[in-house]
Backbone as CSV, one residue per row, in Angstrom:
resi,resn,N_x,N_y,N_z,CA_x,CA_y,CA_z,C_x,C_y,C_z
1,PHE,-158.156,53.467,-54.002,-157.832,52.937,-52.937,-158.818,53.768,-51.589
2,THR,-159.498,54.480,-52.452,-160.412,55.370,-50.974,-161.421,54.329,-50.815
3,ALA,-161.726,53.782,-51.554,-163.526,52.961,-51.739,-162.887,51.879,-50.776
4,LEU,-161.703,51.187,-51.000,-161.042,50.059,-50.499,-161.028,50.495,-48.920
5,ALA,-160.688,51.803,-48.620,-160.531,51.860,-47.042,-161.862,52.258,-46.545
6,MET,-162.652,52.876,-47.242,-164.318,53.199,-46.588,-164.802,51.701,-46.577
7,LEU,-164.298,50.756,-47.247,-165.001,49.037,-47.176,-164.472,48.656,-46.144
8,VAL,-163.157,48.679,-45.912,-162.795,48.155,-44.454,-163.339,48.994,-43.250
9,GLY,-163.231,50.035,-43.457,-164.131,50.778,-42.153,-165.525,50.055,-42.008
10,PHE,-166.374,50.134,-42.960,-167.351,49.390,-42.929,-167.706,48.372,-42.514
11,GLY,-166.398,47.353,-43.020,-166.282,45.892,-42.457,-166.096,45.706,-40.729
12,LEU,-165.210,46.634,-40.200,-164.776,46.913,-38.959,-166.621,47.168,-38.407
13,PHE,-167.121,48.469,-38.948,-168.248,48.514,-37.860,-169.109,47.451,-38.308
14,VAL,-169.728,46.348,-39.036,-170.071,45.390,-39.271,-169.679,44.380,-38.241
15,SER,-168.776,44.055,-37.979,-168.488,43.390,-37.063,-168.490,43.236,-35.946
16,VAL,-168.208,44.441,-35.538,-168.517,45.024,-34.095,-169.905,44.630,-33.879
17,SER,-170.869,45.074,-35.045,-172.728,44.887,-34.511,-172.761,43.428,-34.258
18,GLY,-171.870,42.552,-34.968,-172.092,41.212,-34.628,-172.814,40.143,-35.683
19,SER,-172.964,40.931,-36.552,-174.045,40.167,-37.863,-173.072,39.395,-38.721
20,ARG,-173.238,37.887,-38.925,-172.297,37.286,-39.732,-172.193,37.360,-41.319
21,MET,-173.495,37.240,-41.556,-173.664,37.577,-42.706,-173.257,38.805,-43.467
22,LEU,-173.282,39.959,-42.634,-172.894,41.183,-43.255,-171.358,41.392,-43.387
23,THR,-171.016,40.674,-42.127,-169.557,40.409,-41.966,-168.822,39.799,-43.113
24,GLY,-169.541,38.652,-43.640,-168.844,37.830,-44.518,-169.173,38.744,-45.777
25,VAL,-170.094,39.425,-46.016,-170.355,40.203,-47.466,-169.051,41.099,-47.472
26,THR,-168.909,41.965,-46.113,-167.839,42.740,-46.244,-166.669,42.452,-46.755
27,VAL,-166.435,41.245,-45.918,-164.759,40.840,-46.406,-164.806,40.446,-47.794
28,LEU,-165.922,40.123,-48.160,-166.035,39.251,-49.702,-165.844,40.905,-51.003
29,GLY,-166.462,41.609,-50.011,-166.341,43.286,-50.828,-164.704,43.514,-50.946
30,VAL,-164.175,43.294,-49.509,-162.900,43.618,-49.372,-162.145,43.162,-50.257
31,VAL,-161.740,42.000,-50.260,-160.748,41.073,-51.225,-161.662,41.380,-52.530
32,GLY,-162.901,41.058,-53.381,-162.750,41.837,-54.306,-162.375,43.054,-54.694
33,LEU,-162.765,43.703,-54.284,-161.743,45.669,-54.739,-160.457,45.338,-54.744
34,GLY,-160.218,44.328,-53.708,-158.586,44.565,-53.304,-157.713,43.793,-54.773
35,ALA,-158.640,42.551,-55.271,-158.145,42.279,-56.056,-158.151,43.034,-57.518
36,ALA,-159.280,43.841,-57.453,-159.630,44.396,-58.663,-158.985,45.454,-58.983
37,ALA,-158.436,46.204,-57.961,-156.980,47.290,-58.114,-156.230,46.844,-58.142
38,LEU,-155.379,45.388,-57.796,-154.328,44.670,-57.962,-154.185,44.626,-59.459
39,ALA,-155.352,43.899,-60.116,-155.484,43.294,-61.585,-155.203,44.701,-61.824
40,ALA,-155.996,45.860,-61.768,-155.850,47.106,-62.781,-154.198,47.830,-62.781
41,TYR,-153.800,47.556,-61.454,-152.506,48.266,-61.584,-151.371,47.106,-62.192
42,TRP,-151.786,46.071,-62.243,-150.630,45.053,-63.254,-150.990,45.498,-64.472
43,TYR,-152.271,45.772,-64.834,-152.513,45.503,-66.176,-152.151,47.080,-66.619
44,PHE,-151.833,48.271,-66.206,-151.767,49.355,-66.469,-149.897,49.682,-66.365
45,THR,-149.749,49.340,-65.291,-148.552,49.646,-65.324,-147.079,48.955,-66.439
46,PRO,-146.601,49.688,-66.834,-145.465,49.243,-67.848,-144.872,48.228,-67.567
47,LYS,-144.631,46.887,-68.339,-143.640,45.875,-67.774,-142.347,46.164,-68.291
48,SER,-141.831,47.082,-69.236,-140.504,47.178,-69.951,-140.460,48.721,-70.544
49,PRO,-139.185,48.701,-70.500,-139.222,50.441,-71.086,-140.092,50.980,-72.485
50,ASP,-139.889,49.899,-72.999,-140.638,49.783,-74.387,-142.345,50.549,-74.399
51,GLU,-142.603,49.631,-73.167,-144.200,50.050,-73.316,-144.383,51.510,-72.646
52,CYS,-143.174,52.017,-72.175,-143.338,53.840,-71.277,-143.598,54.551,-72.971
53,ALA,-143.318,54.265,-73.960,-143.426,55.022,-75.062,-144.843,55.046,-75.647
54,ARG,-146.327,54.452,-75.065,-147.682,54.545,-75.049,-147.811,55.890,-74.300
55,ILE,-147.185,56.146,-73.320,-147.554,57.186,-72.136,-147.182,58.605,-73.060
56,SER,-148.385,59.533,-73.346,-148.157,60.676,-74.400,-147.678,61.838,-73.238
57,ASP,-147.910,61.611,-71.899,-147.189,62.586,-71.565,-145.627,62.712,-71.350
58,ASP,-145.212,63.914,-72.041,-143.654,63.693,-71.332,-143.028,63.575,-70.027
59,PHE,-143.696,64.497,-69.379,-143.180,64.357,-67.739,-143.307,62.444,-67.577
60,LYS,-144.622,62.109,-67.259,-144.787,60.719,-66.917,-143.789,60.039,-67.854
61,ARG,-144.018,59.882,-69.244,-143.097,58.826,-69.880,-141.677,59.130,-69.378
62,GLY,-141.113,60.591,-68.703,-139.413,60.396,-68.595,-139.737,59.741,-66.982
63,VAL,-140.941,59.707,-66.148,-140.779,58.912,-64.796,-140.597,57.546,-65.041
64,CYS,-141.600,57.245,-65.894,-141.620,55.814,-66.213,-140.248,54.888,-66.670
65,LEU,-139.401,55.591,-67.692,-137.933,55.570,-68.468,-136.959,55.359,-67.280
66,MET,-137.040,56.774,-66.527,-136.226,56.646,-65.497,-136.357,55.592,-64.648
67,ASP,-137.811,55.469,-64.024,-137.795,53.978,-63.276,-137.247,52.689,-63.661
68,PHE,-137.364,52.680,-64.845,-136.973,51.496,-65.511,-134.937,51.496,-65.682
69,ALA,-134.633,52.732,-66.339,-133.222,53.065,-65.930,-132.451,52.722,-64.717
70,LEU,-133.211,53.156,-63.528,-132.751,52.995,-62.288,-132.936,51.861,-61.497
71,ARG,-133.945,50.870,-62.205,-134.180,49.479,-62.055,-132.495,48.286,-62.475
72,THR,-132.623,48.970,-63.569,-131.627,48.382,-64.413,-130.076,48.510,-64.576
73,ASN,-130.206,49.977,-63.861,-128.854,50.563,-64.251,-128.360,50.574,-65.444
74,ASP,-129.095,51.118,-66.492,-129.240,51.042,-67.796,-129.181,52.374,-68.452
75,ASP,-128.209,53.627,-68.593,-127.854,54.722,-68.917,-128.776,55.292,-69.989
76,ARG,-128.483,54.299,-70.985,-129.152,54.473,-72.091,-130.474,54.959,-72.106
77,LEU,-131.158,54.449,-71.236,-132.957,54.815,-70.896,-132.778,56.302,-70.574
78,CYS,-131.594,56.571,-69.603,-131.644,58.267,-69.646,-131.815,59.186,-70.804
79,GLU,-131.261,58.481,-71.757,-130.944,59.495,-72.851,-132.367,59.797,-73.603
80,GLN,-133.162,58.913,-73.410,-134.492,58.730,-73.811,-135.732,59.851,-72.702
81,VAL,-134.971,60.548,-71.888,-136.037,61.518,-71.188,-136.015,62.404,-71.604
82,THR,-137.106,63.147,-71.999,-137.260,64.350,-72.493,-136.493,65.611,-71.824
83,PHE,-137.254,65.542,-70.285,-136.298,66.903,-69.865,-135.343,67.065,-69.332
84,ASP,-134.319,67.995,-69.475,-132.794,68.011,-69.164,-132.548,67.637,-67.682
85,SER,-133.150,68.287,-67.122,-133.139,68.240,-65.429,-133.431,66.573,-64.899
86,SER,-134.512,66.166,-65.402,-134.695,64.354,-65.085,-133.559,63.631,-65.625
87,ARG,-133.343,63.708,-67.409,-132.052,63.296,-67.502,-130.918,63.105,-67.000
88,ARG,-130.524,64.375,-66.416,-129.514,64.484,-65.685,-129.442,64.097,-64.620
89,SER,-130.442,64.130,-63.881,-130.571,63.009,-62.616,-130.632,61.848,-62.839
90,CYS,-130.948,61.256,-63.607,-131.216,59.901,-63.931,-129.658,59.437,-64.366
91,THR,-128.758,60.248,-64.907,-127.585,59.918,-65.125,-126.687,59.952,-64.335
92,TYR,-126.582,60.648,-63.034,-125.911,61.160,-62.025,-126.359,59.756,-61.223
93,GLN,-127.577,59.703,-60.685,-127.447,58.163,-59.880,-127.013,56.970,-60.601
94,ILE,-127.319,56.854,-61.641,-126.867,55.886,-62.283,-125.139,55.735,-62.071
95,ALA,-124.530,56.995,-62.481,-123.369,57.064,-62.241,-122.997,56.770,-60.477
96,GLU,-123.205,57.196,-59.813,-123.108,57.334,-58.672,-123.243,55.644,-58.210
97,ARG,-124.251,54.985,-58.395,-124.348,53.623,-58.200,-123.301,52.503,-58.729
98,ARG,-122.950,52.835,-60.039,-122.095,51.729,-60.717,-120.465,52.389,-60.331
99,GLY,-120.439,53.790,-59.768,-119.120,54.123,-59.660,-118.749,54.471,-61.064
100,ASP,-119.338,54.645,-61.779,-118.717,54.863,-63.895,-118.894,56.493,-63.822
101,ALA,-117.625,57.026,-63.535,-117.334,58.324,-63.744,-117.555,58.846,-65.172
102,THR,-117.405,57.896,-66.199,-117.591,58.224,-67.476,-118.464,59.079,-67.681
103,LEU,-119.752,58.550,-67.135,-121.225,59.032,-67.045,-121.346,60.447,-66.520
104,CYS,-120.222,60.762,-65.936,-120.587,62.227,-65.154,-120.097,63.322,-66.167
105,GLU,-119.114,62.904,-67.317,-118.785,64.140,-68.126,-120.190,64.196,-69.162
106,ARG,-120.802,63.167,-69.266,-122.339,63.384,-70.271,-123.387,64.201,-69.405
107,ILE,-123.373,64.458,-68.202,-124.288,65.380,-67.411,-124.100,66.403,-68.315
108,ALA,-122.720,66.931,-68.647,-122.204,68.482,-68.739,-122.263,69.082,-70.101
109,LEU,-122.900,67.809,-70.861,-122.585,68.320,-72.604,-124.531,68.885,-72.961
110,PRO,-124.177,69.672,-74.078,-125.338,70.444,-73.938,-126.571,69.692,-74.267
111,PHE,-127.610,69.894,-73.658,-129.003,69.009,-73.853,-129.547,70.199,-74.744
112,ARG,-130.870,69.577,-74.433,-132.133,70.387,-75.418,-132.824,71.500,-74.655
113,ASP,-132.314,71.518,-73.244,-133.338,72.563,-72.638,-134.380,72.707,-72.650
114,THR,-135.061,71.827,-72.200,-136.476,71.799,-72.065,-137.389,71.568,-70.987
115,GLY,-138.141,72.086,-70.936,-138.898,72.078,-69.250,-140.106,71.007,-68.899
116,PRO,-140.788,71.183,-68.163,-140.426,72.046,-66.609,-139.917,71.465,-65.966
117,GLY,-139.526,72.096,-64.634,-138.098,71.415,-63.770,-137.494,72.115,-63.766
118,PRO,-136.774,72.590,-62.302,-135.747,73.112,-62.032,-134.237,73.326,-63.197
119,THR,-134.076,74.256,-63.017,-132.613,74.424,-64.254,-132.006,74.421,-63.154
120,CYS,-130.513,73.586,-63.779,-129.756,73.580,-62.712,-128.205,73.502,-63.810
121,GLU,-127.094,73.964,-63.563,-125.752,74.450,-63.684,-125.345,72.872,-64.280
122,PRO,-125.082,72.438,-65.623,-125.182,70.992,-65.799,-123.465,70.839,-65.193
123,VAL,-122.292,71.813,-65.126,-121.051,71.806,-64.756,-121.013,71.277,-63.053
124,ARG,-121.949,72.399,-62.579,-122.334,71.821,-61.016,-122.487,70.341,-61.114
125,PHE,-123.541,70.216,-61.609,-124.097,68.775,-61.367,-123.208,68.136,-62.036
126,ARG,-122.049,67.995,-62.986,-121.240,66.719,-63.102,-120.026,67.026,-62.299
127,ASP,-119.726,68.352,-61.806,-118.678,68.291,-60.585,-119.328,67.206,-59.504
128,THR,-120.661,67.346,-59.582,-121.426,66.692,-57.721,-120.900,65.071,-58.325
129,CYS,-121.090,65.101,-59.218,-121.117,63.470,-60.036,-120.023,62.977,-59.928
130,TYR,-118.861,63.886,-59.873,-117.764,63.338,-60.026,-117.432,62.995,-58.638
131,LEU,-117.543,64.030,-57.710,-117.543,63.989,-55.838,-117.596,62.807,-55.420
132,VAL,-119.169,62.301,-55.750,-120.080,61.243,-55.071,-119.245,59.772,-55.915
133,THR,-118.861,59.764,-56.992,-118.177,58.600,-57.604,-116.602,58.766,-57.367
134,ALA,-116.142,59.866,-56.765,-114.638,59.569,-56.346,-114.719,59.216,-54.854
135,ARG,-115.895,59.661,-54.158,-115.615,59.346,-52.861,-116.091,57.877,-52.747
136,LYS,-117.157,56.822,-53.426,-117.348,55.941,-53.805,-116.294,54.838,-54.067
137,LEU,-115.332,55.694,-54.771,-114.696,54.884,-55.587,-112.943,54.579,-54.811
138,GLY,-113.028,55.608,-53.934,-112.078,56.064,-53.202,-110.656,56.813,-54.200
139,ASP,-111.296,57.252,-55.222,-110.578,57.921,-56.091,-109.984,59.145,-56.500
140,ARG,-109.298,59.888,-55.698,-108.822,61.527,-55.799,-108.452,62.266,-56.916
141,THR,-108.014,61.038,-58.013,-107.624,61.848,-59.412,-109.000,61.825,-59.907
142,LEU,-110.231,61.472,-59.890,-111.314,62.246,-60.059,-111.623,63.594,-59.773
143,CYS,-111.568,63.754,-59.124,-111.562,65.131,-58.492,-110.831,66.483,-59.314
144,GLU,-109.859,66.059,-59.984,-108.932,66.537,-61.061,-109.857,67.317,-62.277
145,ARG,-110.978,66.008,-62.203,-111.917,66.525,-63.666,-112.382,67.637,-63.436
146,MET,-112.550,68.226,-62.116,-114.013,68.937,-62.066,-113.428,70.371,-61.865
147,THR,-114.221,71.154,-62.258,-113.860,72.606,-62.248,-113.135,73.048,-60.801
148,PRO,-112.134,73.696,-61.014,-111.631,74.104,-59.397,-112.221,75.379,-58.459
149,GLY,-112.603,74.825,-57.572,-112.884,75.374,-56.448,-113.559,74.756,-55.446
150,ASP,-114.501,75.208,-54.439,-114.982,74.321,-53.318,-115.116,73.152,-53.522
151,LEU,-115.844,72.860,-54.441,-116.316,71.157,-54.215,-115.089,70.714,-54.810
152,GLN,-114.454,71.057,-55.893,-113.290,70.157,-56.031,-112.217,70.112,-54.750
153,ALA,-112.364,71.032,-54.035,-111.497,70.782,-52.564,-112.361,70.066,-51.374
154,SER,-113.521,69.928,-51.690,-114.415,69.167,-50.953,-114.119,67.760,-51.171
155,CYS,-113.880,67.642,-52.294,-113.897,66.336,-53.230,-112.215,65.746,-53.267
156,ARG,-111.404,66.434,-52.844,-110.214,66.289,-52.380,-109.922,65.566,-51.225
157,LYS,-110.671,66.339,-50.123,-110.759,66.255,-48.920,-111.467,64.395,-48.389
158,GLN,-112.580,64.133,-49.542,-113.535,63.348,-49.125,-113.064,61.516,-49.585
159,ALA,-111.984,61.931,-50.899,-111.993,60.842,-51.616,-110.460,60.334,-50.880
160,GLY,-110.453,58.951,-51.368,-109.143,58.355,-51.012,-107.880,59.036,-51.813
161,SER,-106.918,58.106,-51.296,-105.504,58.403,-51.708,-105.559,57.719,-53.267
162,LYS,-106.259,56.863,-53.889,-105.999,56.112,-55.397,-105.550,57.334,-56.007
């Protein structure tokens, strides 16, 4: 996209100079380069979760799978993400969007503990999942599934009286 920006800048310079021929050529170049960039993006971007498998880098494949999981709210795609922190984040976000507290419990299950990425306490992550889900659903009973402590107390205050 740097080349496209340079071409646009050159086009502005040429159009100020007043040469119609150079302006026309520049406009054609900008349109052609833009179309080529769009075609390349369309060609190389996975269209389905199955196409993420062709990505050899674990991190990039995980990002691809998370993208599809979050677009479709499909928690099963989160399970295919290699790195624990990313997998937990994916599951957490879908639980929050759906208001599905059953997904929160899966966050604290033992995982493969692979890196890179920050290590997080799975129980705390699970409890935060319960908190946001309880708040979304207005269901205070979900707070009782949490580890006793400050987060649970906060959940009880924020969730409704369901």
